[in-house]
Amino acid sequence: AEIKRLQQELKKTMIHVTHDQEEALSIADRVVVMEKGQFRQVGRPIDIYKNPTCSFVADFVGTSNFFDGRWTNGVVDTGKRKIKVTQNGAAADGTVSLAIRPENVEVFKKEPPPEVAEPMNLAAGRIDVVVFQGAAVRLLIHVDGEEIISDIIEKDFEQRDLKQGDQVYVYFSPDAFLVFPEGGGSR
């Protein structure tokens, strides 16, 4: 915050180089994400976080859960599950990589099963790790041999009475996914 305040007081353009994503997103008006010396995305911090143009940026800026699979008519088959996806960044049917941010992964106690908009996107799992982060709680959930990361507001965590070892359902809203072509290329 001190660097941001200084920049605003001086009313000067500043270039700040960092590998700390939180720092970059909090002080910058524009961010450049580079990979191997090449620009991968340039834009406002919120745009880069919410709409990364490639899987590298989605992974580098923040945390994402990734699933690779075959896209056919709005459904991605990962081999372990089928996921309905309404947001498309990839072109036609084919192999894709899906990304979903932890704050978009919903978690429910297993009993009773929750009512959700798309039952296909509901998966059973077990909370393996609970990490208190202040306003949010990070859950590491074991689902079909994969680790799914979910960040939920601390208040919701308390209200749902979630704890390590609980059997739960995770839910992926169909419109919460970012879709990238095979190999993580640009969308």
PDB file of C-alpha atoms in Angstrom:
ATOM      1  CA  ALA A   1       0.000   0.000   0.000  1.00  0.00           C
ATOM      2  CA  GLU A   2       2.921   2.340   0.707  1.00  0.00           C
ATOM      3  CA  ILE A   3       4.269   2.050  -2.854  1.00  0.00           C
ATOM      4  CA  LYS A   4       0.777   2.679  -4.281  1.00  0.00           C
ATOM      5  CA  ARG A   5       0.342   5.759  -2.057  1.00  0.00           C
ATOM      6  CA  LEU A   6       3.774   7.095  -3.080  1.00  0.00           C
ATOM      7  CA  GLN A   7       2.991   6.627  -6.775  1.00  0.00           C
ATOM      8  CA  GLN A   8      -0.322   8.464  -6.396  1.00  0.00           C
ATOM      9  CA  GLU A   9       1.296  11.341  -4.469  1.00  0.00           C
ATOM     10  CA  LEU A  10       4.117  11.749  -6.998  1.00  0.00           C
ATOM     11  CA  LYS A  11       1.750  11.373  -9.971  1.00  0.00           C
ATOM     12  CA  LYS A  12       4.515   9.579 -11.861  1.00  0.00           C
ATOM     13  CA  THR A  13       4.552   6.460 -13.952  1.00  0.00           C
ATOM     14  CA  MET A  14       6.399   3.698 -12.145  1.00  0.00           C
ATOM     15  CA  ILE A  15       7.607   0.308 -13.311  1.00  0.00           C
ATOM     16  CA  HIS A  16       7.724  -2.267 -10.535  1.00  0.00           C
ATOM     17  CA  VAL A  17       9.211  -5.704 -11.212  1.00  0.00           C
ATOM     18  CA  THR A  18       8.188  -8.489  -8.839  1.00  0.00           C
ATOM     19  CA  HIS A  19       7.498 -12.209  -8.658  1.00  0.00           C
ATOM     20  CA  ASP A  20       4.970 -11.618  -5.858  1.00  0.00           C
ATOM     21  CA  GLN A  21       1.557 -11.867  -7.538  1.00  0.00           C
ATOM     22  CA  GLU A  22      -0.332 -10.374  -4.581  1.00  0.00           C
ATOM     23  CA  GLU A  23       1.972  -7.368  -4.584  1.00  0.00           C
ATOM     24  CA  ALA A  24       1.667  -6.913  -8.344  1.00  0.00           C
ATOM     25  CA  LEU A  25      -2.124  -7.149  -8.327  1.00  0.00           C
ATOM     26  CA  SER A  26      -2.507  -4.796  -5.363  1.00  0.00           C
ATOM     27  CA  ILE A  27      -0.291  -1.901  -6.514  1.00  0.00           C
ATOM     28  CA  ALA A  28      -0.470  -1.967 -10.299  1.00  0.00           C
ATOM     29  CA  ASP A  29      -2.830  -0.189 -12.661  1.00  0.00           C
ATOM     30  CA  ARG A  30      -1.577  -2.490 -15.431  1.00  0.00           C
ATOM     31  CA  VAL A  31       0.178  -5.829 -15.132  1.00  0.00           C
ATOM     32  CA  VAL A  32       2.391  -7.672 -17.604  1.00  0.00           C
ATOM     33  CA  VAL A  33       2.667 -11.443 -17.153  1.00  0.00           C
ATOM     34  CA  MET A  34       5.744 -12.875 -18.845  1.00  0.00           C
ATOM     35  CA  GLU A  35       6.835 -16.429 -19.558  1.00  0.00           C
ATOM     36  CA  LYS A  36      10.366 -17.147 -20.749  1.00  0.00           C
ATOM     37  CA  GLY A  37      10.846 -13.488 -21.689  1.00  0.00           C
ATOM     38  CA  GLN A  38       7.631 -13.273 -23.724  1.00  0.00           C
ATOM     39  CA  PHE A  39       4.523 -11.264 -22.859  1.00  0.00           C
ATOM     40  CA  ARG A  40       1.642 -13.657 -22.178  1.00  0.00           C
ATOM     41  CA  GLN A  41      -0.938 -11.073 -21.071  1.00  0.00           C
ATOM     42  CA  VAL A  42      -1.095  -7.334 -20.422  1.00  0.00           C
ATOM     43  CA  GLY A  43      -4.011  -5.663 -18.667  1.00  0.00           C
ATOM     44  CA  ARG A  44      -5.687  -4.439 -15.525  1.00  0.00           C
ATOM     45  CA  PRO A  45      -5.093  -6.696 -12.498  1.00  0.00           C
ATOM     46  CA  ILE A  46      -8.764  -7.681 -12.188  1.00  0.00           C
ATOM     47  CA  ASP A  47      -8.963  -8.584 -15.891  1.00  0.00           C
ATOM     48  CA  ILE A  48      -5.849 -10.739 -15.721  1.00  0.00           C
ATOM     49  CA  TYR A  49      -7.155 -12.545 -12.633  1.00  0.00           C
ATOM     50  CA  LYS A  50     -10.726 -13.066 -13.859  1.00  0.00           C
ATOM     51  CA  ASN A  51     -10.028 -13.556 -17.578  1.00  0.00           C
ATOM     52  CA  PRO A  52      -6.589 -15.064 -18.113  1.00  0.00           C
ATOM     53  CA  THR A  53      -5.880 -15.619 -21.796  1.00  0.00           C
ATOM     54  CA  CYS A  54      -3.976 -18.887 -21.299  1.00  0.00           C
ATOM     55  CA  SER A  55      -3.553 -21.622 -18.706  1.00  0.00           C
ATOM     56  CA  PHE A  56      -0.067 -20.332 -17.806  1.00  0.00           C
ATOM     57  CA  VAL A  57      -1.541 -16.996 -16.677  1.00  0.00           C
ATOM     58  CA  ALA A  58      -4.446 -18.747 -14.888  1.00  0.00           C
ATOM     59  CA  ASP A  59      -1.927 -20.827 -12.937  1.00  0.00           C
ATOM     60  CA  PHE A  60       0.665 -18.079 -12.386  1.00  0.00           C
ATOM     61  CA  VAL A  61      -1.748 -15.385 -11.176  1.00  0.00           C
ATOM     62  CA  GLY A  62      -3.616 -16.929  -8.269  1.00  0.00           C
ATOM     63  CA  THR A  63      -4.518 -20.561  -7.753  1.00  0.00           C
ATOM     64  CA  SER A  64      -6.658 -22.688 -10.061  1.00  0.00           C
ATOM     65  CA  ASN A  65      -7.937 -26.242 -10.173  1.00  0.00           C
ATOM     66  CA  PHE A  66      -7.238 -27.736 -13.617  1.00  0.00           C
ATOM     67  CA  PHE A  67      -8.993 -30.578 -15.438  1.00  0.00           C
ATOM     68  CA  ASP A  68      -7.994 -31.880 -18.864  1.00  0.00           C
ATOM     69  CA  GLY A  69     -10.538 -33.601 -21.039  1.00  0.00           C
ATOM     70  CA  ARG A  70     -12.467 -33.874 -24.259  1.00  0.00           C
ATOM     71  CA  TRP A  71     -15.011 -31.118 -24.979  1.00  0.00           C
ATOM     72  CA  THR A  72     -18.162 -32.249 -26.809  1.00  0.00           C
ATOM     73  CA  ASN A  73     -21.349 -30.177 -26.963  1.00  0.00           C
ATOM     74  CA  GLY A  74     -20.726 -28.280 -23.719  1.00  0.00           C
ATOM     75  CA  VAL A  75     -19.606 -31.313 -21.689  1.00  0.00           C
ATOM     76  CA  VAL A  76     -15.984 -32.095 -20.834  1.00  0.00           C
ATOM     77  CA  ASP A  77     -15.145 -35.756 -20.188  1.00  0.00           C
ATOM     78  CA  THR A  78     -12.026 -35.940 -17.996  1.00  0.00           C
ATOM     79  CA  GLY A  79     -12.012 -39.732 -17.830  1.00  0.00           C
ATOM     80  CA  LYS A  80     -12.997 -39.570 -14.140  1.00  0.00           C
ATOM     81  CA  ARG A  81     -16.086 -37.397 -14.486  1.00  0.00           C
ATOM     82  CA  LYS A  82     -18.161 -35.442 -16.961  1.00  0.00           C
ATOM     83  CA  ILE A  83     -18.430 -31.703 -16.333  1.00  0.00           C
ATOM     84  CA  LYS A  84     -21.053 -29.427 -17.860  1.00  0.00           C
ATOM     85  CA  VAL A  85     -19.485 -26.137 -18.979  1.00  0.00           C
ATOM     86  CA  THR A  86     -21.456 -23.154 -20.259  1.00  0.00           C
ATOM     87  CA  GLN A  87     -18.571 -20.731 -20.660  1.00  0.00           C
ATOM     88  CA  ASN A  88     -16.377 -21.440 -23.639  1.00  0.00           C
ATOM     89  CA  GLY A  89     -13.003 -19.957 -24.405  1.00  0.00           C
ATOM     90  CA  ALA A  90     -11.932 -22.779 -26.701  1.00  0.00           C
ATOM     91  CA  ALA A  91     -13.075 -23.072 -30.282  1.00  0.00           C
ATOM     92  CA  ALA A  92     -14.759 -26.281 -31.409  1.00  0.00           C
ATOM     93  CA  ASP A  93     -15.067 -29.754 -29.929  1.00  0.00           C
ATOM     94  CA  GLY A  94     -11.723 -31.219 -28.950  1.00  0.00           C
ATOM     95  CA  THR A  95      -9.226 -31.613 -26.139  1.00  0.00           C
ATOM     96  CA  VAL A  96      -9.301 -28.761 -23.627  1.00  0.00           C
ATOM     97  CA  SER A  97      -7.991 -27.730 -20.238  1.00  0.00           C
ATOM     98  CA  LEU A  98     -10.522 -26.378 -17.727  1.00  0.00           C
ATOM     99  CA  ALA A  99      -9.581 -24.023 -14.905  1.00  0.00           C
ATOM    100  CA  ILE A 100     -11.746 -23.045 -11.943  1.00  0.00           C
ATOM    101  CA  ARG A 101     -10.654 -20.734  -9.138  1.00  0.00           C
ATOM    102  CA  PRO A 102     -10.906 -22.076  -5.550  1.00  0.00           C
ATOM    103  CA  GLU A 103     -13.429 -19.396  -4.580  1.00  0.00           C
ATOM    104  CA  ASN A 104     -15.765 -20.806  -7.253  1.00  0.00           C
ATOM    105  CA  VAL A 105     -15.721 -24.368  -5.869  1.00  0.00           C
ATOM    106  CA  GLU A 106     -18.681 -24.772  -3.518  1.00  0.00           C
ATOM    107  CA  VAL A 107     -18.564 -27.272  -0.626  1.00  0.00           C
ATOM    108  CA  PHE A 108     -21.547 -28.909   1.080  1.00  0.00           C
ATOM    109  CA  LYS A 109     -21.974 -31.508   3.815  1.00  0.00           C
ATOM    110  CA  LYS A 110     -22.725 -34.867   2.224  1.00  0.00           C
ATOM    111  CA  GLU A 111     -26.074 -35.296   3.968  1.00  0.00           C
ATOM    112  CA  PRO A 112     -28.496 -34.145   2.817  1.00  0.00           C
ATOM    113  CA  PRO A 113     -27.349 -33.896  -0.818  1.00  0.00           C
ATOM    114  CA  PRO A 114     -27.555 -30.268  -1.964  1.00  0.00           C
ATOM    115  CA  GLU A 115     -29.897 -29.062  -4.672  1.00  0.00           C
ATOM    116  CA  VAL A 116     -27.757 -27.608  -7.441  1.00  0.00           C
ATOM    117  CA  ALA A 117     -28.396 -26.245 -10.922  1.00  0.00           C
ATOM    118  CA  GLU A 118     -26.315 -28.934 -12.667  1.00  0.00           C
ATOM    119  CA  PRO A 119     -26.168 -32.308 -10.805  1.00  0.00           C
ATOM    120  CA  MET A 120     -23.541 -33.583 -13.279  1.00  0.00           C
ATOM    121  CA  ASN A 121     -21.072 -31.118 -11.690  1.00  0.00           C
ATOM    122  CA  LEU A 122     -21.495 -32.471  -8.161  1.00  0.00           C
ATOM    123  CA  ALA A 123     -18.736 -34.783  -6.883  1.00  0.00           C
ATOM    124  CA  ALA A 124     -18.288 -36.599  -3.568  1.00  0.00           C
ATOM    125  CA  GLY A 125     -15.084 -36.079  -1.629  1.00  0.00           C
ATOM    126  CA  ARG A 126     -13.398 -35.831   1.759  1.00  0.00           C
ATOM    127  CA  ILE A 127     -11.868 -32.750   3.399  1.00  0.00           C
ATOM    128  CA  ASP A 128      -8.214 -33.660   3.973  1.00  0.00           C
ATOM    129  CA  VAL A 129      -6.822 -30.297   5.098  1.00  0.00           C
ATOM    130  CA  VAL A 130      -8.358 -27.124   6.573  1.00  0.00           C
ATOM    131  CA  VAL A 131      -6.247 -23.937   6.471  1.00  0.00           C
ATOM    132  CA  PHE A 132      -7.586 -20.850   8.242  1.00  0.00           C
ATOM    133  CA  GLN A 133      -6.570 -17.717   6.292  1.00  0.00           C
ATOM    134  CA  GLY A 134      -8.460 -15.011   8.154  1.00  0.00           C
ATOM    135  CA  ALA A 135     -11.546 -13.967   6.193  1.00  0.00           C
ATOM    136  CA  ALA A 136     -11.416 -17.193   4.176  1.00  0.00           C
ATOM    137  CA  VAL A 137     -10.758 -20.862   4.846  1.00  0.00           C
ATOM    138  CA  ARG A 138      -8.887 -23.000   2.306  1.00  0.00           C
ATOM    139  CA  LEU A 139     -10.025 -26.609   2.026  1.00  0.00           C
ATOM    140  CA  LEU A 140      -8.030 -29.353   0.316  1.00  0.00           C
ATOM    141  CA  ILE A 141     -10.558 -31.964  -0.724  1.00  0.00           C
ATOM    142  CA  HIS A 142      -9.799 -35.469  -1.996  1.00  0.00           C
ATOM    143  CA  VAL A 143     -12.094 -36.278  -4.950  1.00  0.00           C
ATOM    144  CA  ASP A 144     -11.531 -39.396  -7.090  1.00  0.00           C
ATOM    145  CA  GLY A 145      -7.770 -39.410  -6.515  1.00  0.00           C
ATOM    146  CA  GLU A 146      -7.417 -35.669  -7.165  1.00  0.00           C
ATOM    147  CA  GLU A 147      -6.926 -32.754  -4.804  1.00  0.00           C
ATOM    148  CA  ILE A 148      -9.500 -29.996  -5.249  1.00  0.00           C
ATOM    149  CA  ILE A 149      -8.853 -26.612  -3.627  1.00  0.00           C
ATOM    150  CA  SER A 150     -11.803 -24.603  -2.329  1.00  0.00           C
ATOM    151  CA  ASP A 151     -11.690 -21.209  -0.620  1.00  0.00           C
ATOM    152  CA  ILE A 152     -14.817 -20.342   1.322  1.00  0.00           C
ATOM    153  CA  ILE A 153     -15.709 -17.368   3.468  1.00  0.00           C
ATOM    154  CA  GLU A 154     -15.000 -18.108   7.126  1.00  0.00           C
ATOM    155  CA  LYS A 155     -18.619 -17.351   8.091  1.00  0.00           C
ATOM    156  CA  ASP A 156     -19.919 -19.938   5.559  1.00  0.00           C
ATOM    157  CA  PHE A 157     -17.342 -22.446   6.819  1.00  0.00           C
ATOM    158  CA  GLU A 158     -18.675 -22.045  10.370  1.00  0.00           C
ATOM    159  CA  GLN A 159     -22.353 -22.123   9.322  1.00  0.00           C
ATOM    160  CA  ARG A 160     -21.857 -25.326   7.324  1.00  0.00           C
ATOM    161  CA  ASP A 161     -20.027 -26.906  10.283  1.00  0.00           C
ATOM    162  CA  LEU A 162     -17.240 -28.252   8.054  1.00  0.00           C
ATOM    163  CA  LYS A 163     -14.126 -29.913   9.455  1.00  0.00           C
ATOM    164  CA  GLN A 164     -11.187 -32.089   8.455  1.00  0.00           C
ATOM    165  CA  GLY A 165     -12.267 -35.644   7.635  1.00  0.00           C
ATOM    166  CA  ASP A 166     -15.839 -34.684   6.674  1.00  0.00           C
ATOM    167  CA  GLN A 167     -17.452 -36.410   3.718  1.00  0.00           C
ATOM    168  CA  VAL A 168     -18.661 -33.616   1.441  1.00  0.00           C
ATOM    169  CA  TYR A 169     -19.879 -32.706  -2.007  1.00  0.00           C
ATOM    170  CA  VAL A 170     -18.015 -30.227  -4.157  1.00  0.00           C
ATOM    171  CA  TYR A 171     -19.923 -28.344  -6.824  1.00  0.00           C
ATOM    172  CA  PHE A 172     -18.552 -26.684  -9.934  1.00  0.00           C
ATOM    173  CA  SER A 173     -20.957 -24.134 -11.413  1.00  0.00           C
ATOM    174  CA  PRO A 174     -21.012 -24.600 -15.215  1.00  0.00           C
ATOM    175  CA  ASP A 175     -20.363 -20.888 -15.795  1.00  0.00           C
ATOM    176  CA  ALA A 176     -17.370 -20.674 -13.411  1.00  0.00           C
ATOM    177  CA  PHE A 177     -14.894 -22.438 -15.712  1.00  0.00           C
ATOM    178  CA  LEU A 178     -12.238 -20.949 -17.938  1.00  0.00           C
ATOM    179  CA  VAL A 179     -11.670 -23.107 -21.015  1.00  0.00           C
ATOM    180  CA  PHE A 180      -8.308 -23.327 -22.783  1.00  0.00           C
ATOM    181  CA  PRO A 181      -7.327 -25.325 -25.869  1.00  0.00           C
ATOM    182  CA  GLU A 182      -5.166 -28.434 -25.515  1.00  0.00           C
ATOM    183  CA  GLY A 183      -1.681 -27.680 -24.255  1.00  0.00           C
ATOM    184  CA  GLY A 184      -2.825 -24.576 -22.390  1.00  0.00           C
ATOM    185  CA  GLY A 185      -2.608 -22.245 -25.366  1.00  0.00           C
ATOM    186  CA  SER A 186      -4.386 -18.925 -25.667  1.00  0.00           C
ATOM    187  CA  ARG A 187      -8.140 -18.776 -25.883  1.00  0.00           C
TER     188      ARG A 187
END
